[in-house]
Amino acid sequence: MIFKGSSLFAETILPEIPSAVTTIYTDSNEPRIPAIAVACGSQVLVYRNVRPYFKFTLPLLENGDTESTSVETDIWRQKSDTQQLVQLLEELSIEYGFSRLSSPSQKLLAMNPEERENFLKMFGHLQIKKQVTITCMTKISKMMEGEKVVECLIVATESSDLFVLDPETFSVTEQRKIPGVVTHMVAQGIYIVDYFLIFSVRCGAVYKLKRDEQEIKCLTNLSSLPIDLALDFDRFVIINMDSTFQSYNLKGSKEWSILLDGIPTALSVMPPYISESTFIIACNTTKKEIIEGVVYIYKGTELLHKLHVQEPIQTFIYGPYGFGEQAFIFNTTNGGLSIKLLKRTAQFGSGDKCATLGSSLQQNIKLLIPKKSKIFVEQTLREREQCKNMYAWFQKSWQGMKILTCESYLNALQNSTVSDNSGLKLTAQILGLGPRLKLEAQLENICTDELMTDVSVTFLYDSEVYSIENAYINIPFVIPNYEYKFATFINCCLNISESHINIIVCHKNKVILSAIVNMPSEINSGNTSFVLLTAVVPQTQ
Amino acid sequence: MGLLDKLIGAFGLKKKEARILVLGLNNSGKSTLLNQLKNEDSKIISEVVPTVGFNVEKFKNQNVGFTAFDMSGQGRYRELWENYYKDCEGIIFVIDSSDKLRLAVVKDELDLLIQHPDIVAKCIPILFLANKKDLRDGMSSIKIASSLHLERIQDKPWHICTTNALSGEGLQEGIQWLTQQICDKFK
Ligand SMILES: Nc1nc2c(ncn2[C@@H]2O[C@H](COP(=O)(O)OP(=O)(O)OP(=O)(O)O)[C@@H](O)[C@H]2O)c(=O)[nH]1
Ligand SMILES: [Mg+2]
């Protein structure tokens, strides 16, 4: 279909599903009328003035593939029964690879077993010919630079071949073997002078081919499969299946990578006379289960503009349309075709990295690094010379600090009661006349709905005055509204007038409750003192 | 101005001069249209070529002598337009009525024109010509006027008519209106 302006201009039926289409200037006659080249199967059809002009048919395969083809032809000619044929072909496909088989064989193997019989009845008599299938096509100016000059077509095929077609002589001028099946390809330069070709292959590697150079250099292996590839003067940019938008220089080293919001579908570079290094990317993002298209315009890594489209975008092209207006033409998955024109007064920013949106922000954070002062230089020198001393000093002060913290912790425990936010109640009493005393305590969980586990009780005391028989008591769990009783004996070794013992309740490693029990001052006099202590903290729940 | 001059002016006897701008996108038919307005002897018979930069054309209607600046409508020359806004007494804005796609571009350029400080301050007549009315898929002048939101121009006199620059059809009506507007201002 050919559109002129916004209405349908002409419609032509193609013999097969096309794989690529481009416009091309085929000769130097005036007025300059471009032709339309369509790659279909193994042919390139060229149309002029909406009428077929000529067609290239790519030559059939030679070299390495003849062997498999002849074997295949033999197999088909023998015409054994379906079962046997399929089996032989399967063996062949294992030996040579599925992609080397001819298309009828491929079809037969891929088909449901029930349908095979029918298929053979209809097509079994046809001759087996290995078809080449074009996967990708691009163009390059033939003899000189400029607009509207004669161009050559470059096509790549499923059999990893590359052909250069000259539309002036209607012939194939060059044929090369390449390392893979090309998915995307861009060319720059002039065919008879110097040119290079950058292409990505199905396994995700990117290669560069130069005129006059036999070797085809592998530039990079992508982290993920490429979706689209474009050339921007001295770099190439790529969008990948992992939603990244990456830029590489022509030697293959990565310059930057941006994570896109959504799955990209197409990429294009603006012509430098409009704005340099400006890229247009179409993405499809899923928002609230609805897939919508977004078009991003990047200047370098800076996001300049975001354009929302209601439907998911299938693909787009960008370029001058009609009378030279910069147009962005896209089609959506539901079959819509839309055209957007660029405003003449559009501003593209300066390419500075300030005022950016979204993903490039993290690259703009400037670290505050002061200049190297004299003191800094001296210090580094000293550090280098006296590292051992410095380390020893550091260790010492580190230990000192540790001790200090431990001391203050202990101090805090002794001098104040700790009560964490668990509703525990502790009651303690000292029984006996001494020197052997009995400490009895009750622990109660006054929370109604919380079970305390891993609770332990220990004591803090002056070891010169007392010795406690059971200094560590473990309480597996404290059930709510149940008084847990525990007791221990305390031996008094010295007769001291005033003293106390701290009871500490721990939960795992944390002190959650502490209480001070005053000891009877004259133990030998036989007085019994009662201490009732409660530390109840309001529940937090 | 003496009493005599005033009298002559009032009776429309004095020859008046007016500088007008002819604007519009490329391929809208500006040059073809001006060519149609010129004297029989200075007309170009052959096909007009796209204008580069601008051309100055002179023509007469009634007793007003027009000096028309035929600006090029190509994208890269459109920024030249505003340099001539300052001293012009009328604008002819030509629209290709068969170019539906670029009507959005036309609107954009018109917006830039009427918002330009040199134009905002002035009260000059604008004549819109919906050209190429002979073409099959042309839009009507009403449709064009509404797509361009012409009704928002309230401080300037404007008029729209359909033309065919190749045959000159409809052209006289438009130029008559423009001449009238310019004469009214002189008084
Ligand atoms: N059918 C038809 N064609 C017209 C009409 N007016 C102009 N044309 C054609 O439109 C084409 C462009 O006309 P030009 O006068 O060069 O356009 P322009 O506006 O001066 O273009 P630039 O100088 O590039 O801005 C020519 O081929 C004309 O023959 C019209 O009324 N009808
Ligand atoms: Mg012109």
Coordinates of C-alpha atoms and ligand atoms in Angstrom, one line a residue, chain B residues 31 49-51 70, ligand 2:
Chain B
S31 CA 4.0 32.2 -6.6
V49 CA 9.5 26.8 -9.6
P50 CA 9.7 26.6 -5.8
T51 CA 10.8 30.0 -4.5
D70 CA 6.4 36.3 -2.0
Ligands
MG2 MG 7.0 30.3 -4.5

